[in-house]
PDB file of N, CA and C in Angstrom:
ATOM      1  N   ASN G 246     -32.098  34.730 -19.693  1.00 55.00           N
ATOM      2  CA  ASN G 246     -30.683  34.949 -19.434  1.00 55.00           C
ATOM      3  C   ASN G 246     -30.385  34.668 -17.970  1.00 55.00           C
ATOM      4  N   CYS G 247     -29.234  34.106 -17.728  1.00 64.00           N
ATOM      5  CA  CYS G 247     -28.849  33.755 -16.365  1.00 64.00           C
ATOM      6  C   CYS G 247     -27.356  34.010 -16.193  1.00 64.00           C
ATOM      7  N   ILE G 248     -26.975  34.652 -15.094  1.00 62.00           N
ATOM      8  CA  ILE G 248     -25.565  34.924 -14.794  1.00 62.00           C
ATOM      9  C   ILE G 248     -25.251  34.346 -13.424  1.00 62.00           C
ATOM     10  N   PHE G 249     -24.121  33.648 -13.301  1.00 63.00           N
ATOM     11  CA  PHE G 249     -23.677  33.077 -12.038  1.00 63.00           C
ATOM     12  C   PHE G 249     -22.469  33.849 -11.532  1.00 63.00           C
ATOM     13  N   ILE G 250     -22.460  34.157 -10.250  1.00 64.00           N
ATOM     14  CA  ILE G 250     -21.327  34.842  -9.623  1.00 64.00           C
ATOM     15  C   ILE G 250     -20.779  33.912  -8.552  1.00 64.00           C
ATOM     16  N   ASP G 251     -19.467  33.700  -8.546  1.00 68.00           N
ATOM     17  CA  ASP G 251     -18.846  32.797  -7.582  1.00 68.00           C
ATOM     18  C   ASP G 251     -17.610  33.447  -6.996  1.00 68.00           C
ATOM     19  N   GLU G 252     -17.307  33.102  -5.737  1.00 67.00           N
ATOM     20  CA  GLU G 252     -16.126  33.630  -5.055  1.00 67.00           C
ATOM     21  C   GLU G 252     -15.367  32.457  -4.446  1.00 67.00           C
ATOM     22  N   SER G 253     -14.068  32.396  -4.677  1.00 67.00           N
ATOM     23  CA  SER G 253     -13.226  31.338  -4.128  1.00 67.00           C
ATOM     24  C   SER G 253     -11.960  31.952  -3.560  1.00 67.00           C
ATOM     25  N   ALA G 254     -11.513  31.451  -2.404  1.00 64.00           N
ATOM     26  CA  ALA G 254     -10.282  31.938  -1.782  1.00 64.00           C
ATOM     27  C   ALA G 254      -9.200  30.872  -1.942  1.00 64.00           C
ATOM     28  N   PHE G 255      -7.991  31.312  -2.268  1.00 63.00           N
ATOM     29  CA  PHE G 255      -6.874  30.400  -2.459  1.00 63.00           C
ATOM     30  C   PHE G 255      -5.712  30.826  -1.581  1.00 63.00           C
ATOM     31  N   ASP G 256      -5.039  29.839  -0.981  1.00 63.00           N
ATOM     32  CA  ASP G 256      -3.839  30.105  -0.201  1.00 63.00           C
ATOM     33  C   ASP G 256      -2.648  29.891  -1.127  1.00 63.00           C
ATOM     34  N   ILE G 257      -1.755  30.871  -1.209  1.00 61.00           N
ATOM     35  CA  ILE G 257      -0.619  30.815  -2.129  1.00 61.00           C
ATOM     36  C   ILE G 257       0.365  29.700  -1.755  1.00 61.00           C
ATOM     37  N   ASN G 258       0.529  29.399  -0.465  1.00 62.00           N
ATOM     38  CA  ASN G 258       1.519  28.416  -0.014  1.00 62.00           C
ATOM     39  C   ASN G 258       0.977  26.993   0.044  1.00 62.00           C
ATOM     40  N   MET G 259      -0.018  26.677  -0.750  1.00 64.00           N
ATOM     41  CA  MET G 259      -0.569  25.325  -0.715  1.00 64.00           C
ATOM     42  C   MET G 259       0.437  24.345  -1.311  1.00 64.00           C
ATOM     43  N   LYS G 260       0.720  23.283  -0.571  1.00 64.00           N
ATOM     44  CA  LYS G 260       1.624  22.237  -1.038  1.00 64.00           C
ATOM     45  C   LYS G 260       1.024  20.885  -0.693  1.00 64.00           C
ATOM     46  N   SER G 261       1.441  19.890  -1.407  1.00 63.00           N
ATOM     47  CA  SER G 261       0.982  18.537  -1.126  1.00 63.00           C
ATOM     48  C   SER G 261       1.597  18.056   0.183  1.00 63.00           C
ATOM     49  N   LEU G 262       0.779  17.457   1.035  1.00 64.00           N
ATOM     50  CA  LEU G 262       1.276  16.962   2.316  1.00 64.00           C
ATOM     51  C   LEU G 262       1.602  15.478   2.264  1.00 64.00           C
ATOM     52  N   THR G 263       1.669  14.901   1.070  1.00 69.00           N
ATOM     53  CA  THR G 263       2.004  13.493   0.956  1.00 69.00           C
ATOM     54  C   THR G 263       3.505  13.345   0.740  1.00 69.00           C
ATOM     55  N   ALA G 264       4.055  12.258   1.258  1.00 75.00           N
ATOM     56  CA  ALA G 264       5.486  11.999   1.101  1.00 75.00           C
ATOM     57  C   ALA G 264       5.705  10.489   1.061  1.00 75.00           C
ATOM     58  N   ARG G 265       6.846  10.099   0.549  1.00 79.00           N
ATOM     59  CA  ARG G 265       7.208   8.682   0.504  1.00 79.00           C
ATOM     60  C   ARG G 265       8.445   8.465   1.364  1.00 79.00           C
ATOM     61  N   SER G 266       8.534   7.284   1.924  1.00 82.00           N
ATOM     62  CA  SER G 266       9.711   6.950   2.726  1.00 82.00           C
ATOM     63  C   SER G 266      10.008   5.465   2.568  1.00 82.00           C
ATOM     64  N   ILE G 267      11.143   5.064   3.090  1.00 84.00           N
ATOM     65  CA  ILE G 267      11.529   3.658   3.073  1.00 84.00           C
ATOM     66  C   ILE G 267      10.588   2.906   4.011  1.00 84.00           C
ATOM     67  N   THR G 268      10.280   1.666   3.679  1.00 86.00           N
ATOM     68  CA  THR G 268       9.357   0.873   4.482  1.00 86.00           C
ATOM     69  C   THR G 268       9.831   0.790   5.927  1.00 86.00           C
ATOM     70  N   GLY G 269       8.927   1.077   6.846  1.00 87.00           N
ATOM     71  CA  GLY G 269       9.243   1.001   8.272  1.00 87.00           C
ATOM     72  C   GLY G 269       9.721   2.306   8.878  1.00 87.00           C
ATOM     73  N   THR G 270       9.943   3.338   8.064  1.00 86.00           N
ATOM     74  CA  THR G 270      10.366   4.637   8.601  1.00 86.00           C
ATOM     75  C   THR G 270       9.271   5.666   8.330  1.00 86.00           C
ATOM     76  N   PRO G 271       9.096   6.628   9.236  1.00 81.00           N
ATOM     77  CA  PRO G 271       8.054   7.634   9.022  1.00 81.00           C
ATOM     78  C   PRO G 271       8.437   8.628   7.924  1.00 81.00           C
ATOM     79  N   ALA G 272       7.444   9.097   7.212  1.00 80.00           N
ATOM     80  CA  ALA G 272       7.669  10.117   6.186  1.00 80.00           C
ATOM     81  C   ALA G 272       7.665  11.487   6.856  1.00 80.00           C
ATOM     82  N   ILE G 273       8.697  12.276   6.627  1.00 78.00           N
ATOM     83  CA  ILE G 273       8.813  13.605   7.225  1.00 78.00           C
ATOM     84  C   ILE G 273       8.715  14.631   6.111  1.00 78.00           C
ATOM     85  N   VAL G 274       7.780  15.574   6.263  1.00 73.00           N
ATOM     86  CA  VAL G 274       7.568  16.621   5.268  1.00 73.00           C
ATOM     87  C   VAL G 274       7.823  17.962   5.933  1.00 73.00           C
ATOM     88  N   ILE G 275       8.686  18.782   5.331  1.00 72.00           N
ATOM     89  CA  ILE G 275       8.960  20.119   5.853  1.00 72.00           C
ATOM     90  C   ILE G 275       8.154  21.104   5.018  1.00 72.00           C
ATOM     91  N   THR G 276       7.308  21.886   5.686  1.00 65.00           N
ATOM     92  CA  THR G 276       6.486  22.877   4.996  1.00 65.00           C
ATOM     93  C   THR G 276       6.858  24.268   5.487  1.00 65.00           C
ATOM     94  N   PRO G 277       6.642  25.299   4.674  1.00 64.00           N
ATOM     95  CA  PRO G 277       6.966  26.655   5.116  1.00 64.00           C
ATOM     96  C   PRO G 277       6.069  27.077   6.271  1.00 64.00           C
ATOM     97  N   SER G 278       6.663  27.733   7.276  1.00 58.00           N
ATOM     98  CA  SER G 278       5.892  28.140   8.446  1.00 58.00           C
ATOM     99  C   SER G 278       5.212  29.482   8.229  1.00 58.00           C
ATOM    100  N   ALA G 279       5.715  30.269   7.296  1.00 58.00           N
ATOM    101  CA  ALA G 279       5.115  31.578   7.032  1.00 58.00           C
ATOM    102  C   ALA G 279       3.847  31.388   6.207  1.00 58.00           C
ATOM    103  N   ARG G 280       2.815  32.088   6.571  1.00 60.00           N
ATOM    104  CA  ARG G 280       1.557  31.995   5.835  1.00 60.00           C
ATOM    105  C   ARG G 280       1.397  33.233   4.971  1.00 60.00           C
ATOM    106  N   ALA G 281       1.113  33.015   3.716  1.00 61.00           N
ATOM    107  CA  ALA G 281       0.919  34.127   2.788  1.00 61.00           C
ATOM    108  C   ALA G 281      -0.523  34.623   2.872  1.00 61.00           C
ATOM    109  N   VAL G 282      -0.763  35.775   2.325  1.00 65.00           N
ATOM    110  CA  VAL G 282      -2.102  36.353   2.290  1.00 65.00           C
ATOM    111  C   VAL G 282      -2.954  35.561   1.302  1.00 65.00           C
ATOM    112  N   SER G 283      -4.177  35.242   1.684  1.00 66.00           N
ATOM    113  CA  SER G 283      -5.082  34.533   0.781  1.00 66.00           C
ATOM    114  C   SER G 283      -5.655  35.502  -0.245  1.00 66.00           C
ATOM    115  N   HIS G 284      -5.664  35.084  -1.492  1.00 70.00           N
ATOM    116  CA  HIS G 284      -6.221  35.895  -2.571  1.00 70.00           C
ATOM    117  C   HIS G 284      -7.625  35.384  -2.885  1.00 70.00           C
ATOM    118  N   THR G 285      -8.537  36.281  -3.178  1.00 75.00           N
ATOM    119  CA  THR G 285      -9.901  35.920  -3.525  1.00 75.00           C
ATOM    120  C   THR G 285     -10.124  36.186  -5.008  1.00 75.00           C
ATOM    121  N   ILE G 286     -10.688  35.204  -5.695  1.00 76.00           N
ATOM    122  CA  ILE G 286     -10.972  35.347  -7.119  1.00 76.00           C
ATOM    123  C   ILE G 286     -12.487  35.442  -7.290  1.00 76.00           C
ATOM    124  N   LEU G 287     -12.936  36.526  -7.907  1.00 79.00           N
ATOM    125  CA  LEU G 287     -14.356  36.734  -8.195  1.00 79.00           C
ATOM    126  C   LEU G 287     -14.576  36.532  -9.688  1.00 79.00           C
ATOM    127  N   GLY G 288     -15.514  35.677 -10.038  1.00 81.00           N
ATOM    128  CA  GLY G 288     -15.759  35.420 -11.450  1.00 81.00           C
ATOM    129  C   GLY G 288     -17.237  35.455 -11.781  1.00 81.00           C
ATOM    130  N   THR G 289     -17.554  35.924 -12.961  1.00 81.00           N
ATOM    131  CA  THR G 289     -18.929  35.963 -13.450  1.00 81.00           C
ATOM    132  C   THR G 289     -18.974  35.260 -14.800  1.00 81.00           C
ATOM    133  N   ILE G 290     -19.861  34.275 -14.918  1.00 80.00           N
ATOM    134  CA  ILE G 290     -19.991  33.562 -16.188  1.00 80.00           C
ATOM    135  C   ILE G 290     -21.450  33.572 -16.631  1.00 80.00           C
ATOM    136  N   SER G 291     -21.664  33.440 -17.916  1.00 81.00           N
ATOM    137  CA  SER G 291     -23.013  33.324 -18.478  1.00 81.00           C
ATOM    138  C   SER G 291     -22.998  32.184 -19.485  1.00 81.00           C
ATOM    139  N   VAL G 292     -24.089  31.993 -20.172  1.00 80.00           N
ATOM    140  CA  VAL G 292     -24.180  30.938 -21.183  1.00 80.00           C
ATOM    141  C   VAL G 292     -23.191  31.199 -22.313  1.00 80.00           C
ATOM    142  N   ILE G 293     -22.945  32.461 -22.630  1.00 82.00           N
ATOM    143  CA  ILE G 293     -22.039  32.841 -23.717  1.00 82.00           C
ATOM    144  C   ILE G 293     -20.585  32.543 -23.350  1.00 82.00           C
ATOM    145  N   GLY G 294     -20.200  32.772 -22.099  1.00 83.00           N
ATOM    146  CA  GLY G 294     -18.830  32.535 -21.651  1.00 83.00           C
ATOM    147  C   GLY G 294     -18.514  33.361 -20.420  1.00 83.00           C
ATOM    148  N   VAL G 295     -17.229  33.607 -20.195  1.00 81.00           N
ATOM    149  CA  VAL G 295     -16.784  34.377 -19.034  1.00 81.00           C
ATOM    150  C   VAL G 295     -17.106  35.849 -19.260  1.00 81.00           C
ATOM    151  N   VAL G 296     -17.831  36.464 -18.305  1.00 82.00           N
ATOM    152  CA  VAL G 296     -18.203  37.871 -18.414  1.00 82.00           C
ATOM    153  C   VAL G 296     -17.133  38.747 -17.787  1.00 82.00           C
ATOM    154  N   ASP G 297     -16.728  38.421 -16.569  1.00 83.00           N
ATOM    155  CA  ASP G 297     -15.743  39.244 -15.861  1.00 83.00           C
ATOM    156  C   ASP G 297     -15.007  38.385 -14.848  1.00 83.00           C
ATOM    157  N   MET G 298     -13.751  38.767 -14.550  1.00 82.00           N
ATOM    158  CA  MET G 298     -12.952  38.062 -13.566  1.00 82.00           C
ATOM    159  C   MET G 298     -12.050  39.057 -12.863  1.00 82.00           C
ATOM    160  N   LYS G 299     -11.984  39.017 -11.526  1.00 82.00           N
ATOM    161  CA  LYS G 299     -11.136  39.924 -10.760  1.00 82.00           C
ATOM    162  C   LYS G 299     -10.462  39.178  -9.624  1.00 82.00           C
ATOM    163  N   ILE G 300      -9.248  39.614  -9.280  1.00 80.00           N
ATOM    164  CA  ILE G 300      -8.532  39.083  -8.125  1.00 80.00           C
ATOM    165  C   ILE G 300      -8.558  40.153  -7.045  1.00 80.00           C
ATOM    166  N   ARG G 301      -9.022  39.775  -5.856  1.00 78.00           N
ATOM    167  CA  ARG G 301      -9.113  40.715  -4.741  1.00 78.00           C
ATOM    168  C   ARG G 301      -8.059  40.342  -3.712  1.00 78.00           C
ATOM    169  N   ILE G 302      -7.135  41.264  -3.457  1.00 74.00           N
ATOM    170  CA  ILE G 302      -6.085  41.061  -2.463  1.00 74.00           C
ATOM    171  C   ILE G 302      -6.472  41.854  -1.219  1.00 74.00           C
ATOM    172  N   PRO G 303      -6.626  41.193  -0.059  1.00 74.00           N
ATOM    173  CA  PRO G 303      -7.030  41.916   1.143  1.00 74.00           C
ATOM    174  C   PRO G 303      -5.960  42.899   1.599  1.00 74.00           C
ATOM    175  N   LEU G 304      -6.404  43.980   2.213  1.00 74.00           N
ATOM    176  CA  LEU G 304      -5.485  44.991   2.723  1.00 74.00           C
ATOM    177  C   LEU G 304      -4.777  44.477   3.966  1.00 74.00           C
ATOM    178  N   THR G 305      -3.554  44.936   4.179  1.00 70.00           N
ATOM    179  CA  THR G 305      -2.833  44.555   5.389  1.00 70.00           C
ATOM    180  C   THR G 305      -3.398  45.337   6.567  1.00 70.00           C
ATOM    181  N   PRO G 306      -3.528  44.695   7.729  1.00 65.00           N
ATOM    182  CA  PRO G 306      -4.078  45.406   8.885  1.00 65.00           C
ATOM    183  C   PRO G 306      -3.127  46.505   9.354  1.00 65.00           C
ATOM    184  N   LYS G 307      -3.698  47.637   9.746  1.00 66.00           N
ATOM    185  CA  LYS G 307      -2.891  48.758  10.214  1.00 66.00           C
ATOM    186  C   LYS G 307      -2.622  48.616  11.703  1.00 66.00           C
ATOM    187  N   ARG G 308      -1.421  48.981  12.119  1.00 70.00           N
ATOM    188  CA  ARG G 308      -1.083  48.959  13.539  1.00 70.00           C
ATOM    189  C   ARG G 308      -1.486  50.285  14.164  1.00 70.00           C
ATOM    190  N   ILE G 309      -2.091  50.203  15.318  1.00 68.00           N
ATOM    191  CA  ILE G 309      -2.517  51.400  16.028  1.00 68.00           C
ATOM    192  C   ILE G 309      -1.538  51.653  17.164  1.00 68.00           C
ATOM    193  N   LYS G 310      -0.979  52.841  17.210  1.00 70.00           N
ATOM    194  CA  LYS G 310      -0.027  53.191  18.257  1.00 70.00           C
ATOM    195  C   LYS G 310      -0.803  53.734  19.457  1.00 70.00           C
ATOM    196  N   VAL G 311      -0.590  53.111  20.607  1.00 69.00           N
ATOM    197  CA  VAL G 311      -1.269  53.516  21.830  1.00 69.00           C
ATOM    198  C   VAL G 311      -0.322  54.392  22.631  1.00 69.00           C
ATOM    199  N   VAL G 312      -0.815  55.551  23.063  1.00 71.00           N
ATOM    200  CA  VAL G 312       0.001  56.487  23.839  1.00 71.00           C
ATOM    201  C   VAL G 312       0.267  55.887  25.214  1.00 71.00           C
ATOM    202  N   GLY G 313       1.531  55.884  25.632  1.00 70.00           N
ATOM    203  CA  GLY G 313       1.903  55.379  26.955  1.00 70.00           C
ATOM    204  C   GLY G 313       2.075  53.876  27.018  1.00 70.00           C
ATOM    205  N   ALA G 314       1.984  53.190  25.894  1.00 66.00           N
ATOM    206  CA  ALA G 314       2.137  51.738  25.892  1.00 66.00           C
ATOM    207  C   ALA G 314       3.613  51.371  25.911  1.00 66.00           C
ATOM    208  N   ARG G 315       3.920  50.266  26.604  1.00 71.00           N
ATOM    209  CA  ARG G 315       5.297  49.773  26.669  1.00 71.00           C
ATOM    210  C   ARG G 315       5.329  48.309  26.263  1.00 71.00           C
ATOM    211  N   LYS G 316       6.493  47.864  25.776  1.00 68.00           N
ATOM    212  CA  LYS G 316       6.674  46.461  25.432  1.00 68.00           C
ATOM    213  C   LYS G 316       6.920  45.662  26.701  1.00 68.00           C
ATOM    214  N   ARG G 317       6.489  44.413  26.682  1.00 67.00           N
ATOM    215  CA  ARG G 317       6.777  43.516  27.801  1.00 67.00           C
ATOM    216  C   ARG G 317       8.196  43.007  27.694  1.00 67.00           C
ATOM    217  N   LYS G 318       8.770  42.687  28.835  1.00 67.00           N
ATOM    218  CA  LYS G 318      10.121  42.107  28.840  1.00 67.00           C
ATOM    219  C   LYS G 318      10.051  40.623  29.009  1.00 67.00           C
TER     220      LYS G 318
END
C-alpha cells in the first residue's frame, strides 16, 4: 500500500497576463492591485482513489499595540 500527500498553494486573483492589441500599438492589461490571501490545498490519494482533501486558509496577522507609539506625519 502506498499513500501520497501533496500540498499546493493557489492565489485567488490569478488572471491571464496576455492581451491583444492593434498592430503597432502596445497591449495594456489592467490587473487588480489588491492581493488576496493564498489558500493551501492538502490532498491525500491512494491507489483506490482520493482519501482526504482539505483547504487551509492562513490566519490574518494580529496587530500589536505598542505603548507610547505615535504615527508619523
